[in-house]
Coordinates of C-alpha atoms in Angstrom, one line a residue:
X21 CA 47.7 18.1 -65.2
X22 CA 50.7 18.8 -64.4
X23 CA 51.9 17.7 -61.2
X24 CA 53.0 19.5 -58.9
X25 CA 57.3 19.3 -58.3
X26 CA 58.0 22.4 -56.1
X27 CA 59.4 21.3 -52.8
X28 CA 59.7 17.5 -53.5
X29 CA 62.1 15.3 -51.6
X30 CA 63.9 12.2 -52.2
X31 CA 64.0 8.8 -50.9
X32 CA 67.1 10.3 -48.1
X33 CA 64.3 13.1 -47.5
X34 CA 66.8 15.2 -48.8
X35 CA 65.3 18.2 -51.6
X36 CA 64.8 17.3 -54.8
X37 CA 67.4 19.2 -57.5
X38 CA 65.0 20.2 -59.3
X39 CA 62.7 23.9 -59.9
X40 CA 60.3 24.8 -62.3
X41 CA 59.3 28.2 -63.2
X42 CA 56.8 29.6 -64.9
X43 CA 57.4 32.2 -67.5
X44 CA 56.1 33.3 -71.5
X45 CA 57.1 33.4 -74.8
X46 CA 56.5 34.2 -77.9
X47 CA 55.1 33.6 -80.8
X48 CA 53.4 36.2 -83.4
X49 CA 51.0 37.9 -81.0
X50 CA 50.6 35.6 -78.6
X51 CA 52.8 35.1 -75.2
X52 CA 52.7 31.0 -75.0
X53 CA 53.3 29.6 -71.9
X54 CA 57.5 27.9 -71.4
X55 CA 57.7 26.2 -68.3
X56 CA 61.7 26.8 -67.6
X57 CA 62.7 23.2 -65.5
X58 CA 66.0 23.8 -63.9
X59 CA 67.8 20.7 -62.6
X60 CA 70.9 20.3 -60.7
X61 CA 72.7 17.6 -60.4
X62 CA 76.4 16.5 -59.4
X63 CA 79.4 15.6 -62.3
X64 CA 82.0 18.2 -63.1
X65 CA 80.2 21.3 -63.3
X66 CA 78.8 22.7 -66.7
X67 CA 75.7 24.4 -67.7
X68 CA 73.6 23.6 -70.6
X69 CA 70.2 24.8 -72.4
X70 CA 68.1 22.9 -74.6
X71 CA 64.3 23.5 -75.6
X72 CA 64.9 25.1 -79.3
X73 CA 66.7 27.9 -77.5
X74 CA 68.5 30.6 -80.1
X75 CA 71.9 32.6 -79.9
X76 CA 70.6 35.3 -76.9
X77 CA 68.7 32.2 -75.2
X78 CA 72.6 30.5 -74.8
X79 CA 74.1 33.4 -74.0
X80 CA 71.7 33.8 -71.1
X81 CA 74.2 31.6 -69.5
X82 CA 76.9 33.6 -69.1
X83 CA 74.6 36.6 -67.9
X84 CA 73.0 34.5 -65.4
X85 CA 76.2 33.1 -63.6
X86 CA 77.5 37.1 -63.3
X87 CA 74.2 38.0 -62.2
X88 CA 73.8 35.6 -59.2
X89 CA 77.8 35.8 -58.1
X90 CA 77.5 39.9 -58.3
X91 CA 74.3 39.0 -56.0
X92 CA 76.0 37.2 -53.4
X93 CA 74.6 34.0 -54.2
X94 CA 76.3 30.8 -55.1
X95 CA 76.8 30.0 -57.8
X96 CA 76.4 26.1 -57.5
X97 CA 79.9 24.0 -59.3
X98 CA 77.8 21.1 -60.6
X99 CA 75.8 19.7 -63.4
X100 CA 73.2 22.4 -64.1
X101 CA 70.4 21.4 -66.7
X102 CA 67.7 24.4 -68.2
X103 CA 65.0 22.7 -70.4
X104 CA 62.6 25.1 -72.4
X105 CA 59.2 23.8 -72.8
X106 CA 58.0 22.8 -75.3
X107 CA 60.5 21.5 -77.0
X108 CA 58.9 22.8 -80.2
X109 CA 58.6 26.1 -79.4
X110 CA 61.8 28.2 -80.6
X111 CA 62.5 31.0 -77.6
X112 CA 64.5 34.3 -78.2
X113 CA 66.2 37.2 -76.5
X114 CA 67.0 37.8 -72.6
X115 CA 63.5 37.5 -71.3
X116 CA 64.5 33.9 -70.0
X117 CA 67.3 35.3 -67.6
X118 CA 65.4 36.0 -64.5
X119 CA 63.3 32.8 -65.2
X120 CA 66.5 30.8 -65.6
X121 CA 68.5 32.4 -62.2
X122 CA 65.2 32.0 -60.3
X123 CA 65.3 28.6 -60.9
X124 CA 68.6 28.1 -59.7
X125 CA 68.8 29.4 -56.9
X126 CA 65.3 27.4 -56.0
X127 CA 67.2 24.5 -56.9
X128 CA 70.3 25.1 -55.1
X129 CA 68.3 25.7 -52.2
X130 CA 69.3 29.5 -52.0
X131 CA 65.7 30.3 -52.1
X132 CA 62.4 28.6 -51.2
X133 CA 60.1 26.9 -53.9
X134 CA 57.1 26.3 -52.4
X135 CA 55.4 29.1 -54.0
X136 CA 56.9 29.7 -57.0
X137 CA 53.9 28.0 -58.9
X138 CA 51.4 31.2 -58.5
X139 CA 54.2 33.3 -60.5
X140 CA 55.5 33.8 -63.4
X141 CA 58.6 36.2 -63.9
X142 CA 60.1 37.8 -67.2
X143 CA 63.0 40.0 -67.7
X144 CA 66.5 40.2 -68.9
X145 CA 69.3 40.6 -66.1
X146 CA 72.8 42.1 -66.4
X147 CA 75.9 41.0 -65.0
X148 CA 75.0 43.4 -61.6
X149 CA 72.1 42.1 -61.3
X150 CA 69.8 44.5 -62.3
X151 CA 66.7 43.9 -64.5
X152 CA 66.3 45.3 -67.7
X153 CA 62.9 45.9 -69.9
X154 CA 61.7 43.8 -72.2
X155 CA 59.1 44.1 -75.4
X156 CA 56.0 42.8 -75.1
X157 CA 55.3 42.6 -72.0
X158 CA 51.1 43.1 -72.6
X159 CA 50.4 40.2 -74.5
X160 CA 52.7 38.3 -71.4
X161 CA 50.0 40.3 -68.9
X162 CA 47.1 39.3 -70.9
X163 CA 47.9 35.3 -70.4
X164 CA 49.0 35.9 -67.2
X165 CA 46.1 37.5 -66.2
X166 CA 43.7 34.8 -67.1
X167 CA 45.9 31.7 -65.7
X168 CA 45.3 33.6 -62.4
X169 CA 48.8 34.3 -61.3
X170 CA 51.3 36.8 -60.5
X171 CA 53.8 38.3 -62.7
X172 CA 57.2 39.3 -61.4
X173 CA 59.0 41.7 -63.8
X174 CA 61.0 45.1 -64.5
X175 CA 60.1 47.9 -63.1
X176 CA 60.5 49.4 -66.7
X177 CA 57.7 47.8 -67.8
X178 CA 55.1 48.2 -65.1
X179 CA 53.1 50.9 -66.5
X180 CA 52.7 48.5 -70.0
X181 CA 51.8 45.7 -67.7
X182 CA 49.2 47.8 -66.0
X183 CA 47.3 49.0 -69.1
X184 CA 45.5 45.2 -68.2
X185 CA 43.6 45.1 -65.3
X186 CA 42.9 42.5 -62.9
X187 CA 46.3 41.2 -62.4
X188 CA 48.9 41.5 -59.6
X189 CA 52.4 43.0 -60.9
X190 CA 55.8 42.1 -59.2
X191 CA 58.1 44.7 -60.2
X192 CA 61.5 45.0 -59.1
X193 CA 65.3 46.8 -59.8
X194 CA 67.2 43.9 -58.9
X195 CA 67.2 40.3 -58.7
X196 CA 68.0 40.9 -54.9
X197 CA 65.0 42.2 -54.0
X198 CA 63.1 39.3 -56.0
X199 CA 64.8 37.2 -53.9
X200 CA 64.0 39.0 -50.8
X201 CA 59.7 38.8 -51.9
X202 CA 60.4 35.5 -52.4
X203 CA 62.1 34.6 -48.8
X204 CA 59.2 36.3 -47.3
X205 CA 62.1 39.3 -45.6
X206 CA 61.6 42.0 -47.6
X207 CA 58.0 41.7 -49.6
X208 CA 57.3 44.1 -52.8
X209 CA 54.6 45.9 -52.1
X210 CA 52.2 45.3 -56.7
X211 CA 52.3 48.3 -58.6
X212 CA 49.9 50.2 -60.3
X213 CA 51.2 53.0 -62.0
X214 CA 48.7 55.8 -63.6
X215 CA 49.2 57.0 -67.2
X216 CA 48.6 60.3 -67.8
X217 CA 47.3 60.5 -71.3
X218 CA 49.6 62.9 -73.5
X219 CA 48.5 66.3 -74.8
X220 CA 46.3 67.0 -77.9
X221 CA 48.3 67.2 -81.1
X222 CA 48.6 70.2 -81.9
X223 CA 47.5 70.3 -85.6
X224 CA 43.9 70.5 -86.5
X225 CA 41.8 70.4 -89.4
X226 CA 41.2 74.0 -88.6
X227 CA 45.2 74.7 -89.9
X228 CA 43.8 73.6 -93.9
X229 CA 42.5 76.2 -95.9
X230 CA 40.0 75.7 -98.8
X231 CA 39.8 72.0 -99.9
X232 CA 36.4 71.8 -98.4
X233 CA 35.2 69.0 -100.3
X234 CA 38.3 67.0 -99.5
X235 CA 37.6 67.4 -95.9
X236 CA 34.1 65.8 -96.1
X237 CA 35.9 63.4 -98.1
X238 CA 37.7 62.5 -94.8
X239 CA 34.7 63.1 -92.4
X240 CA 32.7 60.5 -94.8
X241 CA 36.4 58.1 -94.4
X242 CA 36.9 58.3 -91.2
X243 CA 33.2 57.9 -90.0
X244 CA 32.9 54.7 -91.8
X245 CA 36.6 53.5 -92.1
X246 CA 37.3 54.1 -95.9
X247 CA 39.5 53.8 -97.9
X248 CA 40.3 57.0 -100.0
X249 CA 43.2 58.1 -103.2
X250 CA 43.9 61.8 -103.5
X251 CA 45.3 62.9 -106.4
X252 CA 46.7 65.8 -107.3
X253 CA 49.4 68.1 -108.1
X254 CA 52.9 68.8 -105.4
X255 CA 52.3 71.5 -103.0
X256 CA 47.9 71.4 -102.2
X257 CA 48.0 69.3 -99.3
X258 CA 47.6 66.1 -99.2
X259 CA 50.5 65.6 -96.7
X260 CA 49.1 68.2 -95.0
X261 CA 45.4 66.8 -94.5
X262 CA 46.6 63.0 -94.1
X263 CA 48.3 63.5 -91.2
X264 CA 45.4 65.1 -89.7
X265 CA 43.1 62.5 -90.0
X266 CA 43.5 60.3 -86.8
X267 CA 42.2 64.1 -85.1
X268 CA 38.9 63.7 -86.1
X269 CA 38.6 59.6 -86.2
X270 CA 37.0 57.5 -83.0
X271 CA 39.0 56.7 -80.2
X272 CA 40.1 52.9 -79.8
X273 CA 37.5 50.6 -77.2
X274 CA 39.6 48.8 -75.1
X275 CA 40.1 46.0 -76.7
X276 CA 41.1 47.9 -79.6
X277 CA 43.5 49.5 -78.3
X278 CA 45.0 46.7 -76.7
X279 CA 45.2 44.3 -79.6
X280 CA 46.9 47.2 -81.2
X281 CA 49.4 47.5 -78.0
X282 CA 50.2 44.3 -78.0
X283 CA 51.6 44.9 -81.8
X284 CA 53.4 47.4 -80.5
X285 CA 54.8 45.9 -77.7
X286 CA 56.3 43.0 -79.6
X287 CA 57.8 45.6 -82.1
X288 CA 61.1 47.0 -82.1
X289 CA 60.2 50.7 -81.6
X290 CA 58.1 49.7 -77.9
X291 CA 54.5 51.1 -77.0
X292 CA 54.1 54.6 -75.9
X293 CA 51.6 54.0 -73.5
X294 CA 50.4 57.8 -73.2
X295 CA 49.5 57.6 -76.6
X296 CA 47.8 53.3 -76.3
X297 CA 43.9 54.5 -76.3
X298 CA 44.6 57.1 -80.2
X299 CA 43.8 55.7 -83.1
X300 CA 48.0 55.0 -84.7
X301 CA 49.3 56.2 -87.9
X302 CA 51.5 55.1 -89.7
X303 CA 53.7 56.3 -93.0
X304 CA 56.3 54.8 -94.0
X305 CA 59.1 56.2 -96.7
X306 CA 58.2 54.7 -100.7
X307 CA 61.5 53.0 -100.4
X308 CA 59.9 50.9 -97.6
X309 CA 60.1 46.7 -98.6
X310 CA 57.7 44.2 -99.0
X311 CA 59.3 42.8 -95.6
X312 CA 59.0 46.0 -93.7
X313 CA 55.0 46.8 -94.5
X314 CA 53.9 43.3 -94.2
X315 CA 56.4 42.1 -91.2
X316 CA 59.0 39.4 -92.1
X317 CA 61.9 38.2 -90.7
X318 CA 63.1 34.4 -89.8
X319 CA 61.4 35.2 -86.3
X320 CA 58.2 36.7 -88.1
X321 CA 57.3 40.5 -86.7
X322 CA 54.9 42.8 -87.5
X323 CA 54.8 45.4 -90.0
X324 CA 53.7 48.8 -90.9
X325 CA 50.3 47.4 -91.9
X326 CA 50.0 45.1 -88.2
X327 CA 50.8 48.6 -86.4
X328 CA 48.9 50.5 -88.2
X329 CA 45.7 48.1 -86.8
X330 CA 42.3 49.9 -85.8
X331 CA 44.1 53.5 -87.4
X332 CA 45.3 54.6 -90.3
X333 CA 48.4 54.0 -93.0
X334 CA 49.6 56.9 -95.1
X335 CA 51.4 56.1 -98.5
X336 CA 52.6 59.2 -100.0
X337 CA 54.4 58.9 -103.6
X338 CA 51.8 56.2 -104.3
X339 CA 53.2 55.3 -107.5
X340 CA 57.0 55.4 -106.2
X341 CA 56.8 52.2 -104.5
X342 CA 57.7 49.5 -105.7
X343 CA 55.3 47.4 -107.6
X344 CA 55.3 44.4 -105.6
X345 CA 55.3 45.7 -102.4
X346 CA 52.0 47.3 -103.0
X347 CA 50.4 43.9 -104.4
X348 CA 51.1 42.7 -101.0
X349 CA 48.6 45.1 -99.7
X350 CA 45.0 43.5 -101.8
X351 CA 45.4 40.6 -99.2
X352 CA 45.2 42.2 -95.7
X353 CA 42.7 44.9 -97.3
X354 CA 40.4 42.2 -97.9
X355 CA 40.9 40.4 -94.8
X356 CA 42.1 42.7 -92.4
X357 CA 45.1 40.4 -91.3
X358 CA 48.6 39.1 -92.5
X359 CA 49.9 35.8 -92.3
X360 CA 53.6 35.8 -92.7
X361 CA 54.7 31.9 -93.5
X362 CA 58.7 30.6 -93.1
X363 CA 60.0 27.2 -92.8
X364 CA 60.5 26.5 -89.2
X365 CA 57.2 28.7 -88.7
X366 CA 54.0 31.3 -89.3
X367 CA 52.6 33.8 -87.5
X368 CA 49.4 36.0 -88.2
X369 CA 49.1 39.3 -87.4
X370 CA 46.0 41.9 -87.5
X371 CA 45.6 44.5 -90.3
X372 CA 42.7 45.9 -90.1
X373 CA 43.9 49.3 -91.2
X374 CA 42.4 52.3 -92.8
X375 CA 44.5 53.3 -96.4
X376 CA 45.3 56.7 -97.0
X377 CA 47.4 57.0 -100.2
X378 CA 48.3 60.3 -102.6
X379 CA 50.1 60.7 -105.7
X380 CA 50.8 63.0 -108.2
X381 CA 48.6 63.1 -112.0
X382 CA 51.7 62.9 -113.9
X383 CA 55.5 62.1 -113.1
X384 CA 56.3 66.1 -113.3
X385 CA 53.0 66.3 -111.4
X386 CA 50.9 69.3 -112.6
X387 CA 49.3 68.0 -115.0
X388 CA 45.9 70.1 -115.3
X389 CA 47.9 72.4 -113.1
X390 CA 46.3 76.4 -114.5
X391 CA 50.3 76.9 -114.6
X392 CA 50.5 74.4 -117.7
X393 CA 53.6 74.1 -117.1
X394 CA 53.0 70.5 -118.0
X395 CA 54.6 68.6 -121.0
X396 CA 54.2 64.7 -120.4
X397 CA 52.6 63.2 -122.9
X398 CA 50.0 60.9 -122.8
X399 CA 52.0 57.5 -122.5
X400 CA 54.0 59.2 -120.1
X401 CA 51.2 59.7 -118.1
X402 CA 49.6 56.1 -118.8
X403 CA 52.8 54.4 -117.3
X404 CA 52.7 56.6 -114.4
X405 CA 49.8 55.8 -113.7
X406 CA 50.2 52.1 -114.3
X407 CA 52.6 51.5 -111.9
X408 CA 49.3 50.7 -109.3
X409 CA 47.4 47.8 -110.4
X410 CA 43.8 47.7 -111.2
X411 CA 43.0 45.5 -108.8
X412 CA 44.4 47.7 -105.6
X413 CA 42.2 50.6 -106.9
X414 CA 39.4 49.0 -106.8
X415 CA 40.2 47.8 -103.0
X416 CA 40.3 51.8 -102.4
X417 CA 36.9 53.0 -101.5
X418 CA 37.3 56.4 -102.3
X419 CA 39.2 58.3 -105.2
X420 CA 39.7 62.4 -104.9
X421 CA 40.8 65.0 -106.3
X422 CA 42.9 67.3 -105.1
X423 CA 43.3 71.0 -107.1
X424 CA 44.8 73.9 -106.1
X425 CA 43.6 76.6 -104.6
X426 CA 43.4 80.3 -104.7
X427 CA 45.9 82.5 -103.5
X428 CA 43.0 84.7 -102.1
X429 CA 41.6 81.4 -100.2
X430 CA 45.1 80.4 -98.5
X431 CA 45.3 84.0 -97.4
X432 CA 42.3 84.0 -95.6
X433 CA 40.5 81.0 -95.5
X434 CA 37.1 80.8 -94.9
X435 CA 35.1 84.3 -93.4
X436 CA 33.4 82.0 -91.0
X437 CA 37.0 80.2 -90.0
X438 CA 37.2 77.2 -90.6
X439 CA 36.1 73.7 -89.0
X440 CA 37.8 72.2 -85.9
X441 CA 38.5 69.0 -86.2
X442 CA 37.0 68.6 -83.0
X443 CA 33.7 69.6 -84.4
X444 CA 34.2 67.0 -87.2
X445 CA 34.9 64.4 -85.0
X446 CA 31.9 64.7 -82.9
X447 CA 30.3 63.7 -86.5
X448 CA 31.9 60.6 -87.0
X449 CA 31.1 59.7 -83.5
X450 CA 27.5 59.9 -83.6
X451 CA 27.8 58.3 -87.1
X452 CA 29.9 55.5 -86.2
X453 CA 28.1 55.3 -83.4
X454 CA 24.8 54.6 -85.3
X455 CA 27.1 51.9 -88.1
X456 CA 28.2 50.1 -84.3
X457 CA 24.8 49.6 -83.1
X458 CA 23.3 48.5 -86.0
X459 CA 25.9 45.7 -86.9
X460 CA 28.9 45.7 -84.3
X461 CA 31.1 47.4 -87.0
X462 CA 32.3 49.8 -88.8
X463 CA 30.6 49.8 -92.9
X464 CA 33.7 49.2 -94.4
X465 CA 34.0 46.0 -92.5
X466 CA 30.1 44.8 -93.9
X467 CA 30.1 41.3 -95.4
X468 CA 28.6 40.9 -98.7
X469 CA 25.8 39.3 -96.7
X470 CA 25.5 42.4 -94.6
X471 CA 25.5 45.3 -97.1
X472 CA 22.7 43.0 -99.2
X473 CA 20.4 43.1 -95.6
X474 CA 21.7 47.4 -94.4
X475 CA 22.4 48.7 -97.8
X476 CA 19.0 48.7 -99.1
X477 CA 18.2 51.0 -102.0
X478 CA 15.1 52.8 -104.1
X479 CA 14.0 51.8 -107.0
X480 CA 15.6 55.1 -107.8
X481 CA 18.7 54.6 -106.3
X482 CA 18.9 51.0 -108.5
X483 CA 18.8 52.5 -111.2
X484 CA 21.3 55.3 -110.7
X485 CA 23.5 52.8 -109.4
X486 CA 23.4 50.9 -112.7
X487 CA 24.4 53.9 -115.1
X488 CA 27.4 53.9 -112.9
X489 CA 28.7 50.8 -113.4
X490 CA 28.1 51.0 -116.9
X491 CA 28.9 54.3 -117.0
X492 CA 32.6 54.0 -115.7
X493 CA 33.0 50.2 -116.0
X494 CA 32.9 49.5 -112.5
X495 CA 33.7 46.1 -110.7
X496 CA 31.4 44.0 -108.7
X497 CA 33.5 44.7 -105.7
X498 CA 33.2 48.1 -106.2
X499 CA 29.8 48.4 -106.9
X500 CA 29.7 46.9 -103.0
X501 CA 32.0 49.9 -102.0
X502 CA 29.8 52.4 -103.3
X503 CA 27.3 51.0 -100.6
X504 CA 28.8 50.9 -97.8
X505 CA 29.6 54.3 -98.5
X506 CA 26.2 55.1 -99.0
X507 CA 25.7 53.9 -96.0
X508 CA 28.1 55.8 -94.3
X509 CA 27.0 59.3 -95.4
X510 CA 23.4 58.5 -94.9
X511 CA 24.7 57.5 -90.9
X512 CA 25.9 61.3 -91.3
X513 CA 23.2 62.5 -92.2
X514 CA 21.3 60.6 -89.6
X515 CA 19.2 58.9 -92.0
X516 CA 18.0 55.8 -91.6
X517 CA 17.3 55.0 -95.5
X518 CA 19.8 55.4 -98.2
X519 CA 17.9 58.2 -100.2
X520 CA 19.6 59.3 -103.8
X521 CA 21.4 62.2 -102.6
X522 CA 23.7 60.1 -100.4
X523 CA 23.9 57.8 -103.9
X524 CA 24.7 60.2 -105.6
X525 CA 27.5 61.6 -103.3
X526 CA 29.1 57.9 -102.8
X527 CA 29.4 57.9 -106.9
X528 CA 31.3 60.8 -107.3
X529 CA 34.3 59.2 -104.5
X530 CA 34.8 56.4 -108.1
X531 CA 34.7 59.0 -110.5
X532 CA 38.1 58.5 -110.6
X533 CA 38.2 54.9 -111.8
X534 CA 38.2 55.5 -115.2
X535 CA 40.8 58.2 -115.2
X536 CA 43.3 56.4 -112.6

């Protein structure tokens, strides 16, 4: 247990010029504790920061000096040493500015240090002493709550931190406010802003006319969190369908939402607090690099697959992605996480996403179209489709044809009207609830052992599946994925057992294995 050094005195009964402030660093989506030790000693005026600080942290001494002087405090004309412990954890960004400034003021006796142990603080300082927001506040708030401390943070970050229940937040806009709070002259009242959810999106499955078998497939995919590939000519509604998938997905649980929000919080784009309970939807362009897709950098940051955690990742024009980029998806599709290793450090990010992909049937896109405009040779078609490897296709549960619909259907739609996302989502939520009650997870995440226990077939079902395996040359992985699909279809039908009709529909979603 670390001894409490706050308020110690020397043998001459003079305060020890040492202050300890608690802050938080970043490692993956974790927020490890960083102890900021500030020592003020006699000697030539200087300030040094040790503990693996990167350039932005080293520059904090200039920001801190300006903030202290412009807040009308005295900057000690002594030798100042700042240690960021543990020494082997790289420190980045301006998040330690506030902790360093408070440490200098406490070590020089300008603010009391008696109660600093009950606080943790983060925030970047301007030269005038104002607090600026930082990334990654949500993981920090979770750890601070777990250690029963209070969190001092920039006011702009309080809405994000307030998503964590059971924590006392001390938001501020200036260094002077915090010092007044710590001295007891003017206490800062804790704030817990109520986040208003953003309005429902205007997009809806009712906007899509026709394509009823594809809508049914999307319902099955949403109910079981299954991966899905659409193949069809341009303009048949593949992208229009994909962007509407989040409208039928179940709302995230609080635990899932915190995981997803923590990833968004540490990313460069930040977290949209109003949408934190909604499943994320990511659609990177086909020019995206492997690092952009899975994450990377010298100090690893999450990529698109992690930002889509507990949501959907849409890859349009799948063969146009670099083949090496697509191959990096194979591991996270199986394991649900990605480990990024660098020479100095490694980071592990969750990446349990639902893949939705779209591609054309040939280079020109019109193979099989009634217009007859396609003139691609069989060799060109094979070369085009070979850009997507067999092992990756094998990990996609559902392969769909998306044909062109008639002008009559496009103009009028269904005589009874198109079904809305709300009605589809009601069935999806009911089916997902059955799966969660049975195994505690979506059907797509079932292990091989769980598939054997929960996806049992009749003798007629076994014979049907064996015939499909032989006819389409399906792999053992495809065998298990068909069983998971059949289990989801049975859940949508509110059936305890997998019937032959459920299995037949599941097999129908794998017929493209012989064509792509």
